[in-house]
PDB file of C-alpha atoms and ligand atoms in Angstrom:
ATOM      1  CA  UNK A   1      91.962 137.399 111.502  1.00 93.00           C
ATOM      2  CA  UNK A   2      91.909 133.898 112.545  1.00 97.00           C
ATOM      3  CA  UNK A   3      91.649 131.016 110.042  1.00 98.00           C
ATOM      4  CA  UNK A   4      88.788 130.358 111.693  1.00 97.00           C
ATOM      5  CA  UNK A   5      87.152 133.851 110.854  1.00 98.00           C
ATOM      6  CA  UNK A   6      88.365 133.440 107.220  1.00 98.00           C
ATOM      7  CA  UNK A   7      86.723 129.995 106.464  1.00 98.00           C
ATOM      8  CA  UNK A   8      83.254 131.559 108.157  1.00 98.00           C
ATOM      9  CA  UNK A   9      83.359 134.478 105.949  1.00 98.00           C
ATOM     10  CA  UNK A  10      84.595 132.726 103.158  1.00 98.00           C
ATOM     11  CA  UNK A  11      81.721 130.501 103.652  1.00 98.00           C
ATOM     12  CA  UNK A  12      79.282 133.036 103.620  1.00 97.00           C
ATOM     13  CA  UNK A  13      80.793 134.744 100.409  1.00 98.00           C
ATOM     14  CA  UNK A  14      80.573 131.585  98.483  1.00 98.00           C
ATOM     15  CA  UNK A  15      77.326 130.370  99.839  1.00 98.00           C
ATOM     16  CA  UNK A  16      79.114 127.239 100.661  1.00 98.00           C
ATOM     17  CA  UNK A  17      78.267 124.786 103.410  1.00 98.00           C
ATOM     18  CA  UNK A  18      80.766 122.949 104.966  1.00 98.00           C
ATOM     19  CA  UNK A  19      79.877 118.979 105.968  1.00 98.00           C
ATOM     20  CA  UNK A  20      82.463 117.040 108.309  1.00 98.00           C
ATOM     21  CA  UNK A  21      82.231 113.273 109.309  1.00 98.00           C
ATOM     22  CA  UNK A  22      82.968 112.413 112.953  1.00 98.00           C
ATOM     23  CA  UNK A  23      86.142 110.786 112.398  1.00 98.00           C
ATOM     24  CA  UNK A  24      87.640 113.901 111.565  1.00 98.00           C
ATOM     25  CA  UNK A  25      90.374 116.127 113.729  1.00 98.00           C
ATOM     26  CA  UNK A  26      88.524 118.064 116.176  1.00 98.00           C
ATOM     27  CA  UNK A  27      88.966 121.432 114.286  1.00 98.00           C
ATOM     28  CA  UNK A  28      87.789 120.031 111.564  1.00 98.00           C
ATOM     29  CA  UNK A  29      84.509 118.992 113.406  1.00 98.00           C
ATOM     30  CA  UNK A  30      84.638 122.633 115.184  1.00 98.00           C
ATOM     31  CA  UNK A  31      84.180 125.049 111.732  1.00 98.00           C
ATOM     32  CA  UNK A  32      81.502 122.287 110.503  1.00 98.00           C
ATOM     33  CA  UNK A  33      78.315 123.514 109.786  1.00 98.00           C
ATOM     34  CA  UNK A  34      77.522 119.809 110.175  1.00 98.00           C
ATOM     35  CA  UNK A  35      79.159 116.867 112.247  1.00 98.00           C
ATOM     36  CA  UNK A  36      77.702 113.011 111.603  1.00 97.00           C
ATOM     37  CA  UNK A  37      78.131 109.678 110.181  1.00 96.00           C
ATOM     38  CA  UNK A  38      78.191 109.061 106.446  1.00 91.00           C
ATOM     39  CA  UNK A  39      74.233 108.931 106.365  1.00 86.00           C
ATOM     40  CA  UNK A  40      73.246 111.666 108.279  1.00 94.00           C
ATOM     41  CA  UNK A  41      75.698 113.546 105.911  1.00 94.00           C
ATOM     42  CA  UNK A  42      74.161 112.161 102.844  1.00 86.00           C
ATOM     43  CA  UNK A  43      71.222 113.386 103.992  1.00 88.00           C
ATOM     44  CA  UNK A  44      71.834 116.951 104.550  1.00 94.00           C
ATOM     45  CA  UNK A  45      73.771 116.506 101.363  1.00 91.00           C
ATOM     46  CA  UNK A  46      70.238 115.678  99.640  1.00 88.00           C
ATOM     47  CA  UNK A  47      68.430 118.952 100.666  1.00 92.00           C
ATOM     48  CA  UNK A  48      71.057 121.551 101.799  1.00 94.00           C
ATOM     49  CA  UNK A  49      70.197 124.608  99.648  1.00 94.00           C
ATOM     50  CA  UNK A  50      73.993 126.177  99.208  1.00 96.00           C
ATOM     51  CA  UNK A  51      75.563 125.753  95.815  1.00 92.00           C
ATOM     52  CA  UNK A  52      79.120 124.751  97.009  1.00 97.00           C
ATOM     53  CA  UNK A  53      79.382 121.499  99.423  1.00 98.00           C
ATOM     54  CA  UNK A  54      82.890 121.147 101.384  1.00 98.00           C
ATOM     55  CA  UNK A  55      82.822 117.891 102.133  1.00 98.00           C
ATOM     56  CA  UNK A  56      85.694 116.827 104.747  1.00 98.00           C
ATOM     57  CA  UNK A  57      85.558 113.313 104.978  1.00 98.00           C
ATOM     58  CA  UNK A  58      87.006 110.690 102.949  1.00 98.00           C
ATOM     59  CA  UNK A  59      86.077 110.168  99.563  1.00 97.00           C
ATOM     60  CA  UNK A  60      83.543 107.793  98.832  1.00 96.00           C
ATOM     61  CA  UNK A  61      81.138 109.940 101.106  1.00 96.00           C
ATOM     62  CA  UNK A  62      82.160 113.163  98.804  1.00 97.00           C
ATOM     63  CA  UNK A  63      81.326 111.193  95.928  1.00 96.00           C
ATOM     64  CA  UNK A  64      78.199 110.277  98.100  1.00 94.00           C
ATOM     65  CA  UNK A  65      77.276 113.865  98.434  1.00 93.00           C
ATOM     66  CA  UNK A  66      77.654 114.527  94.633  1.00 94.00           C
ATOM     67  CA  UNK A  67      75.456 111.221  93.314  1.00 93.00           C
ATOM     68  CA  UNK A  68      72.903 113.113  95.411  1.00 91.00           C
ATOM     69  CA  UNK A  69      73.175 116.573  94.351  1.00 90.00           C
ATOM     70  CA  UNK A  70      74.349 116.319  91.251  1.00 90.00           C
ATOM     71  CA  UNK A  71      73.554 120.067  90.639  1.00 91.00           C
ATOM     72  CA  UNK A  72      75.824 121.625  92.991  1.00 93.00           C
ATOM     73  CA  UNK A  73      79.724 121.585  93.061  1.00 96.00           C
ATOM     74  CA  UNK A  74      81.244 119.122  95.751  1.00 97.00           C
ATOM     75  CA  UNK A  75      85.142 119.831  96.844  1.00 98.00           C
ATOM     76  CA  UNK A  76      87.002 117.787  99.350  1.00 98.00           C
ATOM     77  CA  UNK A  77      90.119 119.397 100.732  1.00 98.00           C
ATOM     78  CA  UNK A  78      92.176 116.790 100.359  1.00 98.00           C
ATOM     79  CA  UNK A  79      91.627 114.692  97.188  1.00 95.00           C
ATOM     80  CA  UNK A  80      94.215 111.357  98.196  1.00 98.00           C
ATOM     81  CA  UNK A  81      91.911 110.835 101.759  1.00 98.00           C
ATOM     82  CA  UNK A  82      90.189 108.000 100.256  1.00 98.00           C
ATOM     83  CA  UNK A  83      88.615 104.658 102.230  1.00 98.00           C
ATOM     84  CA  UNK A  84      91.446 101.860 101.917  1.00 98.00           C
ATOM     85  CA  UNK A  85      88.157  99.530 102.301  1.00 98.00           C
ATOM     86  CA  UNK A  86      86.488 100.925  99.636  1.00 98.00           C
ATOM     87  CA  UNK A  87      89.585 100.184  97.275  1.00 97.00           C
ATOM     88  CA  UNK A  88      89.488  96.877  98.429  1.00 98.00           C
ATOM     89  CA  UNK A  89      86.941  95.630  95.932  1.00 98.00           C
ATOM     90  CA  UNK A  90      86.060  96.608  92.277  1.00 98.00           C
ATOM     91  CA  UNK A  91      82.986  96.649  89.566  1.00 98.00           C
ATOM     92  CA  UNK A  92      84.050  93.252  87.854  1.00 98.00           C
ATOM     93  CA  UNK A  93      83.867  91.896  91.148  1.00 98.00           C
ATOM     94  CA  UNK A  94      80.437  92.671  91.484  1.00 98.00           C
ATOM     95  CA  UNK A  95      79.193  91.484  88.738  1.00 98.00           C
ATOM     96  CA  UNK A  96      81.719  88.358  89.069  1.00 98.00           C
ATOM     97  CA  UNK A  97      79.755  87.607  92.358  1.00 98.00           C
ATOM     98  CA  UNK A  98      76.503  88.510  90.677  1.00 98.00           C
ATOM     99  CA  UNK A  99      76.890  85.688  88.645  1.00 98.00           C
ATOM    100  CA  UNK A 100      77.906  83.142  91.162  1.00 98.00           C
ATOM    101  CA  UNK A 101      74.879  83.992  93.184  1.00 98.00           C
ATOM    102  CA  UNK A 102      72.040  85.035  90.937  1.00 98.00           C
ATOM    103  CA  UNK A 103      68.916  85.297  93.010  1.00 97.00           C
ATOM    104  CA  UNK A 104      70.876  86.974  95.983  1.00 98.00           C
ATOM    105  CA  UNK A 105      70.514  90.249  96.978  1.00 98.00           C
ATOM    106  CA  UNK A 106      74.084  92.787  96.549  1.00 98.00           C
ATOM    107  CA  UNK A 107      74.007  94.820  99.354  1.00 98.00           C
ATOM    108  CA  UNK A 108      76.953  97.382  99.436  1.00 98.00           C
ATOM    109  CA  UNK A 109      78.186  99.137 102.517  1.00 97.00           C
ATOM    110  CA  UNK A 110      78.670 102.938 101.745  1.00 95.00           C
ATOM    111  CA  UNK A 111      82.355 102.467 102.047  1.00 97.00           C
ATOM    112  CA  UNK A 112      82.267 101.605  98.439  1.00 97.00           C
ATOM    113  CA  UNK A 113      83.392 103.685  95.349  1.00 96.00           C
ATOM    114  CA  UNK A 114      80.649 104.767  93.064  1.00 95.00           C
ATOM    115  CA  UNK A 115      81.073 102.690  90.225  1.00 96.00           C
ATOM    116  CA  UNK A 116      80.542  99.998  92.591  1.00 98.00           C
ATOM    117  CA  UNK A 117      77.991 101.194  93.954  1.00 96.00           C
ATOM    118  CA  UNK A 118      76.495 101.570  90.457  1.00 96.00           C
ATOM    119  CA  UNK A 119      76.964  97.375  89.804  1.00 97.00           C
ATOM    120  CA  UNK A 120      74.872  96.721  93.546  1.00 98.00           C
ATOM    121  CA  UNK A 121      71.359  96.646  94.201  1.00 97.00           C
ATOM    122  CA  UNK A 122      71.203  98.155  97.791  1.00 95.00           C
ATOM    123  CA  UNK A 123      73.454 100.265  99.328  1.00 96.00           C
ATOM    124  CA  UNK A 124      73.518 100.477 103.622  1.00 95.00           C
ATOM    125  CA  UNK A 125      75.306 102.263 106.848  1.00 94.00           C
ATOM    126  CA  UNK A 126      76.162 101.108 109.266  1.00 94.00           C
ATOM    127  CA  UNK A 127      73.643 103.081 110.838  1.00 92.00           C
ATOM    128  CA  UNK A 128      70.518 100.746 108.736  1.00 94.00           C
ATOM    129  CA  UNK A 129      72.467  97.580 107.613  1.00 96.00           C
ATOM    130  CA  UNK A 130      70.916  95.369 110.361  1.00 97.00           C
ATOM    131  CA  UNK A 131      66.689  97.036 109.597  1.00 95.00           C
ATOM    132  CA  UNK A 132      67.214  97.069 105.852  1.00 95.00           C
ATOM    133  CA  UNK A 133      68.517  93.031 105.482  1.00 97.00           C
ATOM    134  CA  UNK A 134      65.873  92.564 107.994  1.00 97.00           C
ATOM    135  CA  UNK A 135      63.047  93.967 105.858  1.00 95.00           C
ATOM    136  CA  UNK A 136      63.617  91.668 102.888  1.00 96.00           C
ATOM    137  CA  UNK A 137      61.771  88.980 101.993  1.00 95.00           C
ATOM    138  CA  UNK A 138      63.061  86.466 104.414  1.00 92.00           C
ATOM    139  CA  UNK A 139      64.223  83.531 101.908  1.00 93.00           C
ATOM    140  CA  UNK A 140      65.976  86.343  99.905  1.00 96.00           C
ATOM    141  CA  UNK A 141      69.715  85.524 100.266  1.00 98.00           C
ATOM    142  CA  UNK A 142      72.298  88.000 100.535  1.00 98.00           C
ATOM    143  CA  UNK A 143      75.641  88.898  99.323  1.00 98.00           C
ATOM    144  CA  UNK A 144      77.277  91.794 101.405  1.00 98.00           C
ATOM    145  CA  UNK A 145      80.366  93.682 100.443  1.00 98.00           C
ATOM    146  CA  UNK A 146      83.012  94.932 100.913  1.00 98.00           C
ATOM    147  CA  UNK A 147      83.263  94.689 104.957  1.00 98.00           C
ATOM    148  CA  UNK A 148      83.289  90.819 106.241  1.00 98.00           C
ATOM    149  CA  UNK A 149      82.904  92.322 109.763  1.00 98.00           C
ATOM    150  CA  UNK A 150      79.911  93.876 109.598  1.00 98.00           C
ATOM    151  CA  UNK A 151      78.605  91.501 106.978  1.00 98.00           C
ATOM    152  CA  UNK A 152      79.035  88.828 109.910  1.00 98.00           C
ATOM    153  CA  UNK A 153      77.450  90.994 112.201  1.00 98.00           C
ATOM    154  CA  UNK A 154      73.931  91.524 110.123  1.00 98.00           C
ATOM    155  CA  UNK A 155      74.462  87.290 109.460  1.00 98.00           C
ATOM    156  CA  UNK A 156      74.099  86.936 113.090  1.00 98.00           C
ATOM    157  CA  UNK A 157      71.885  89.851 113.873  1.00 97.00           C
ATOM    158  CA  UNK A 158      69.524  88.853 111.561  1.00 97.00           C
ATOM    159  CA  UNK A 159      69.727  85.164 111.010  1.00 97.00           C
ATOM    160  CA  UNK A 160      69.678  85.580 107.072  1.00 98.00           C
ATOM    161  CA  UNK A 161      71.878  83.411 104.701  1.00 98.00           C
ATOM    162  CA  UNK A 162      74.718  86.198 104.387  1.00 98.00           C
ATOM    163  CA  UNK A 163      77.474  85.354 101.499  1.00 98.00           C
ATOM    164  CA  UNK A 164      80.509  87.416 102.889  1.00 98.00           C
ATOM    165  CA  UNK A 165      83.225  89.569 101.112  1.00 98.00           C
ATOM    166  CA  UNK A 166      86.366  89.491 102.334  1.00 97.00           C
ATOM    167  CA  UNK A 167      87.353  93.338 102.778  1.00 98.00           C
ATOM    168  CA  UNK A 168      88.217  94.970 106.114  1.00 98.00           C
ATOM    169  CA  UNK A 169      88.434  98.140 107.977  1.00 98.00           C
ATOM    170  CA  UNK A 170      92.541  98.357 108.734  1.00 98.00           C
ATOM    171  CA  UNK A 171      91.958 100.977 111.400  1.00 98.00           C
ATOM    172  CA  UNK A 172      88.903  99.559 113.488  1.00 98.00           C
ATOM    173  CA  UNK A 173      91.080  96.403 113.292  1.00 98.00           C
ATOM    174  CA  UNK A 174      93.804  97.203 115.539  1.00 98.00           C
ATOM    175  CA  UNK A 175      91.643  97.515 117.984  1.00 98.00           C
ATOM    176  CA  UNK A 176      92.153  93.866 119.192  1.00 98.00           C
ATOM    177  CA  UNK A 177      90.046  91.738 122.093  1.00 98.00           C
ATOM    178  CA  UNK A 178      93.401  92.479 124.361  1.00 98.00           C
ATOM    179  CA  UNK A 179      92.749  96.226 124.118  1.00 98.00           C
ATOM    180  CA  UNK A 180      89.021  95.978 125.467  1.00 98.00           C
ATOM    181  CA  UNK A 181      90.120  93.480 128.402  1.00 98.00           C
ATOM    182  CA  UNK A 182      92.824  95.591 129.772  1.00 98.00           C
ATOM    183  CA  UNK A 183      90.521  98.970 129.185  1.00 98.00           C
ATOM    184  CA  UNK A 184      87.838  96.845 131.222  1.00 98.00           C
ATOM    185  CA  UNK A 185      90.423  96.199 134.400  1.00 98.00           C
ATOM    186  CA  UNK A 186      91.294 100.104 133.940  1.00 98.00           C
ATOM    187  CA  UNK A 187      87.506 101.404 133.795  1.00 98.00           C
ATOM    188  CA  UNK A 188      85.563  98.139 135.609  1.00 98.00           C
ATOM    189  CA  UNK A 189      82.279 101.010 135.700  1.00 98.00           C
ATOM    190  CA  UNK A 190      82.551 101.768 131.714  1.00 98.00           C
ATOM    191  CA  UNK A 191      80.333 100.386 129.692  1.00 98.00           C
ATOM    192  CA  UNK A 192      81.933  98.702 125.915  1.00 98.00           C
ATOM    193  CA  UNK A 193      80.056 100.480 122.859  1.00 98.00           C
ATOM    194  CA  UNK A 194      81.784  99.176 119.393  1.00 98.00           C
ATOM    195  CA  UNK A 195      81.313  99.606 116.280  1.00 98.00           C
ATOM    196  CA  UNK A 196      80.457  96.964 113.929  1.00 98.00           C
ATOM    197  CA  UNK A 197      83.684  96.798 112.104  1.00 98.00           C
ATOM    198  CA  UNK A 198      85.483  95.464 114.915  1.00 98.00           C
ATOM    199  CA  UNK A 199      86.389  92.195 114.635  1.00 98.00           C
ATOM    200  CA  UNK A 200      83.652  89.385 116.089  1.00 98.00           C
ATOM    201  CA  UNK A 201      85.700  88.730 118.856  1.00 98.00           C
ATOM    202  CA  UNK A 202      85.586  92.527 119.659  1.00 98.00           C
ATOM    203  CA  UNK A 203      81.954  92.355 119.486  1.00 98.00           C
ATOM    204  CA  UNK A 204      81.522  89.758 121.557  1.00 98.00           C
ATOM    205  CA  UNK A 205      82.502  91.616 124.912  1.00 98.00           C
ATOM    206  CA  UNK A 206      80.536  94.620 123.839  1.00 98.00           C
ATOM    207  CA  UNK A 207      77.747  95.791 125.871  1.00 98.00           C
ATOM    208  CA  UNK A 208      76.343  97.526 122.667  1.00 98.00           C
ATOM    209  CA  UNK A 209      77.180  97.552 118.788  1.00 98.00           C
ATOM    210  CA  UNK A 210      76.420 100.605 117.037  1.00 98.00           C
ATOM    211  CA  UNK A 211      77.308 103.439 113.909  1.00 97.00           C
ATOM    212  CA  UNK A 212      78.215 106.155 115.237  1.00 97.00           C
ATOM    213  CA  UNK A 213      74.846 108.092 115.195  1.00 96.00           C
ATOM    214  CA  UNK A 214      74.032 105.282 117.552  1.00 97.00           C
ATOM    215  CA  UNK A 215      76.962 106.007 119.619  1.00 98.00           C
ATOM    216  CA  UNK A 216      75.849 109.190 120.337  1.00 98.00           C
ATOM    217  CA  UNK A 217      72.168 108.125 120.835  1.00 98.00           C
ATOM    218  CA  UNK A 218      73.652 105.637 123.138  1.00 98.00           C
ATOM    219  CA  UNK A 219      75.516 107.306 125.602  1.00 98.00           C
ATOM    220  CA  UNK A 220      73.339 110.055 125.777  1.00 98.00           C
ATOM    221  CA  UNK A 221      70.419 108.014 126.646  1.00 98.00           C
ATOM    222  CA  UNK A 222      72.244 105.207 128.627  1.00 98.00           C
ATOM    223  CA  UNK A 223      72.099 105.544 132.826  1.00 98.00           C
ATOM    224  CA  UNK A 224      75.943 104.638 132.645  1.00 98.00           C
ATOM    225  CA  UNK A 225      78.728 107.557 133.092  1.00 98.00           C
ATOM    226  CA  UNK A 226      81.495 106.229 131.704  1.00 98.00           C
ATOM    227  CA  UNK A 227      82.123 104.497 128.179  1.00 99.00           C
ATOM    228  CA  UNK A 228      85.516 102.576 126.531  1.00 98.00           C
ATOM    229  CA  UNK A 229      84.620 103.705 122.415  1.00 98.00           C
ATOM    230  CA  UNK A 230      86.014 101.002 119.933  1.00 98.00           C
ATOM    231  CA  UNK A 231      85.880 103.099 116.826  1.00 98.00           C
ATOM    232  CA  UNK A 232      88.292 105.647 115.310  1.00 98.00           C
ATOM    233  CA  UNK A 233      89.074 108.397 117.738  1.00 97.00           C
ATOM    234  CA  UNK A 234      87.888 111.308 116.653  1.00 98.00           C
ATOM    235  CA  UNK A 235      84.717 109.596 118.078  1.00 98.00           C
ATOM    236  CA  UNK A 236      86.250 110.846 121.377  1.00 98.00           C
ATOM    237  CA  UNK A 237      85.914 114.755 120.440  1.00 98.00           C
ATOM    238  CA  UNK A 238      82.357 113.991 119.042  1.00 98.00           C
ATOM    239  CA  UNK A 239      81.129 112.173 122.259  1.00 98.00           C
ATOM    240  CA  UNK A 240      82.679 114.554 124.978  1.00 98.00           C
ATOM    241  CA  UNK A 241      81.465 117.582 122.902  1.00 98.00           C
ATOM    242  CA  UNK A 242      78.284 116.707 122.788  1.00 98.00           C
ATOM    243  CA  UNK A 243      77.373 114.690 126.041  1.00 98.00           C
ATOM    244  CA  UNK A 244      79.403 117.155 129.024  1.00 97.00           C
ATOM    245  CA  UNK A 245      79.226 115.881 132.106  1.00 96.00           C
ATOM    246  CA  UNK A 246      79.892 111.361 131.238  1.00 98.00           C
ATOM    247  CA  UNK A 247      83.586 110.041 131.020  1.00 98.00           C
ATOM    248  CA  UNK A 248      84.669 108.568 127.603  1.00 98.00           C
ATOM    249  CA  UNK A 249      87.765 106.187 126.702  1.00 98.00           C
ATOM    250  CA  UNK A 250      89.612 105.029 123.998  1.00 98.00           C
ATOM    251  CA  UNK A 251      91.324 101.216 124.308  1.00 97.00           C
ATOM    252  CA  UNK A 252      93.824 101.816 121.966  1.00 93.00           C
ATOM    253  CA  UNK A 253      96.116 104.781 120.545  1.00 93.00           C
ATOM    254  CA  UNK A 254      96.544 102.444 117.147  1.00 94.00           C
ATOM    255  CA  UNK A 255      92.505 103.592 115.976  1.00 97.00           C
ATOM    256  CA  UNK A 256      93.789 105.994 113.906  1.00 98.00           C
ATOM    257  CA  UNK A 257      92.563 106.312 110.600  1.00 98.00           C
ATOM    258  CA  UNK A 258      94.959 108.348 108.389  1.00 98.00           C
ATOM    259  CA  UNK A 259      93.287 109.030 105.531  1.00 98.00           C
ATOM    260  CA  UNK A 260      90.363 110.948 107.901  1.00 98.00           C
ATOM    261  CA  UNK A 261      93.601 112.448 109.146  1.00 98.00           C
ATOM    262  CA  UNK A 262      94.439 114.598 105.909  1.00 98.00           C
ATOM    263  CA  UNK A 263      92.269 116.622 105.751  1.00 98.00           C
ATOM    264  CA  UNK A 264      93.863 119.996 108.059  1.00 98.00           C
ATOM    265  CA  UNK A 265      91.887 123.536 108.430  1.00 98.00           C
ATOM    266  CA  UNK A 266      94.931 124.604 106.487  1.00 98.00           C
ATOM    267  CA  UNK A 267      93.990 122.572 103.509  1.00 98.00           C
ATOM    268  CA  UNK A 268      90.093 123.527 104.070  1.00 98.00           C
ATOM    269  CA  UNK A 269      90.782 127.314 103.587  1.00 98.00           C
ATOM    270  CA  UNK A 270      92.714 126.447 101.041  1.00 98.00           C
ATOM    271  CA  UNK A 271      90.164 124.299  99.601  1.00 98.00           C
ATOM    272  CA  UNK A 272      87.442 127.450  99.809  1.00 98.00           C
ATOM    273  CA  UNK A 273      89.749 130.025  98.730  1.00 98.00           C
ATOM    274  CA  UNK A 274      90.372 127.929  95.306  1.00 98.00           C
ATOM    275  CA  UNK A 275      87.197 126.422  95.236  1.00 98.00           C
ATOM    276  CA  UNK A 276      89.037 122.743  94.517  1.00 98.00           C
ATOM    277  CA  UNK A 277      89.435 120.147  94.574  1.00 97.00           C
ATOM    278  CA  UNK A 278      86.068 119.396  92.911  1.00 98.00           C
ATOM    279  CA  UNK A 279      84.564 115.921  92.701  1.00 97.00           C
ATOM    280  CA  UNK A 280      83.471 115.154  89.312  1.00 97.00           C
ATOM    281  CA  UNK A 281      81.422 111.985  88.147  1.00 96.00           C
ATOM    282  CA  UNK A 282      79.961 111.194  84.625  1.00 95.00           C
ATOM    283  CA  UNK A 283      76.343 110.951  84.714  1.00 93.00           C
ATOM    284  CA  UNK A 284      75.837 107.794  83.317  1.00 93.00           C
ATOM    285  CA  UNK A 285      77.592 106.474  86.416  1.00 94.00           C
ATOM    286  CA  UNK A 286      75.671 109.100  88.765  1.00 93.00           C
ATOM    287  CA  UNK A 287      71.951 108.003  87.322  1.00 92.00           C
ATOM    288  CA  UNK A 288      73.301 104.201  88.007  1.00 92.00           C
ATOM    289  CA  UNK A 289      74.453 105.170  91.350  1.00 94.00           C
ATOM    290  CA  UNK A 290      71.533 107.253  92.599  1.00 93.00           C
ATOM    291  CA  UNK A 291      69.130 104.033  92.410  1.00 92.00           C
ATOM    292  CA  UNK A 292      70.886 102.298  95.323  1.00 92.00           C
ATOM    293  CA  UNK A 293      71.708 105.205  97.623  1.00 90.00           C
ATOM    294  CA  UNK A 294      67.736 105.910  97.196  1.00 83.00           C
ATOM    295  CA  UNK A 295      66.744 103.043  98.691  1.00 76.00           C
ATOM    296  CA  UNK A 296      69.625 103.600 101.679  1.00 79.00           C
ATOM    297  CA  UNK A 297      68.061 107.515 102.426  1.00 77.00           C
ATOM    298  CA  UNK A 298      64.597 106.197 102.965  1.00 68.00           C
TER     299      UNK A 298
HETATM  300  O1  LIG B   1      78.724 104.990 108.139  1.00 60.56           O
HETATM  301  C1  LIG B   1      79.648 106.266 108.734  1.00 60.56           C
HETATM  302  O2  LIG B   1      79.996 107.191 108.362  1.00 60.56           O
HETATM  303  C2  LIG B   1      81.174 105.122 108.996  1.00 60.56           C
HETATM  304  C3  LIG B   1      82.168 105.213 108.060  1.00 60.56           C
HETATM  305  C4  LIG B   1      81.160 105.203 110.312  1.00 60.56           C
HETATM  306  C5  LIG B   1      79.844 105.411 111.428  1.00 60.56           C
HETATM  307  O3  LIG B   1      79.320 104.504 111.666  1.00 60.56           O
HETATM  308  O4  LIG B   1      79.533 105.891 111.300  1.00 60.56           O
HETATM  309 FE1  LIG B   2      87.581 103.921 106.044  1.00 60.56          FE
HETATM  310 FE2  LIG B   2      88.031 102.183 108.169  1.00 60.56          FE
HETATM  311 FE3  LIG B   2      88.889 104.873 107.924  1.00 60.56          FE
HETATM  312 FE4  LIG B   2      86.765 104.459 107.784  1.00 60.56          FE
HETATM  313  S1  LIG B   2      88.039 104.849 109.162  1.00 60.56           S
HETATM  314  S2  LIG B   2      87.479 105.495 106.533  1.00 60.56           S
HETATM  315  S3  LIG B   2      86.205 102.301 107.124  1.00 60.56           S
HETATM  316  S4  LIG B   2      89.909 102.880 106.754  1.00 60.56           S
END
């Protein structure tokens, strides 16, 4: 029996569901029941019927699934897979920002720990951030954390007053404007599609700026046949598998998130066999964090 077959067998025996982020290794994406961005996976986590959720991604995503499904058991194959950007902000910093900007709405990117989510007013993903800010009353100021690039993008798109925290994604920051310029020379017919976590000078050179779910939609619906994809490499597998007949190029070989790649097929099997490692969060934390997340799911 192959590892993949054993995983499917255990999944049935345990009544488990496997969720995988778009940045996971190809073999993890291929064995998962659902592959998506954090918003899609959060929505799925909130409605699945299975007793056990196996989350292949980084820890804040599994924590989000646990907050939304507190009665389910949520496990991760690799506990040390964390998002360094989520580690750049602490709850006491959020409290400090609230003292400095008492009338502002404090909005967190979903890439934050559960204790930061418990302190903020709203939580957004890259798929809905601009819309959520546009829907606020027009005179409302915003504090956005922790991603400075997504914050600047929201400010640019909405024209709102947005106070920006200085966090960033190390993986998306390694994609440089020179990479995009070289890629355009190499593939002149391709459209450049970038994630808003990229630097503003990369975004300026882009034909479309989108979350990973937005990228899939854009590339599927566009008349173009070739695309340069400025985000984490795992997205290349998702795009080539879902949109046959079109070509996808990567502008850099450095756009790999080491934490997303910590989840291997062997660790996934071990996690199902032992039903570990479990995400556990105190009830007082989940009940506070869920308020900011419920808005995200609307
Ligand atoms: O929200 C997510 O899943 C992330 C981190 C990236 C994206 O745009 O899908
Ligand atoms: Fe965090 Fe960036 Fe990795 Fe996403 S790609 S998990 S934002 S470090």
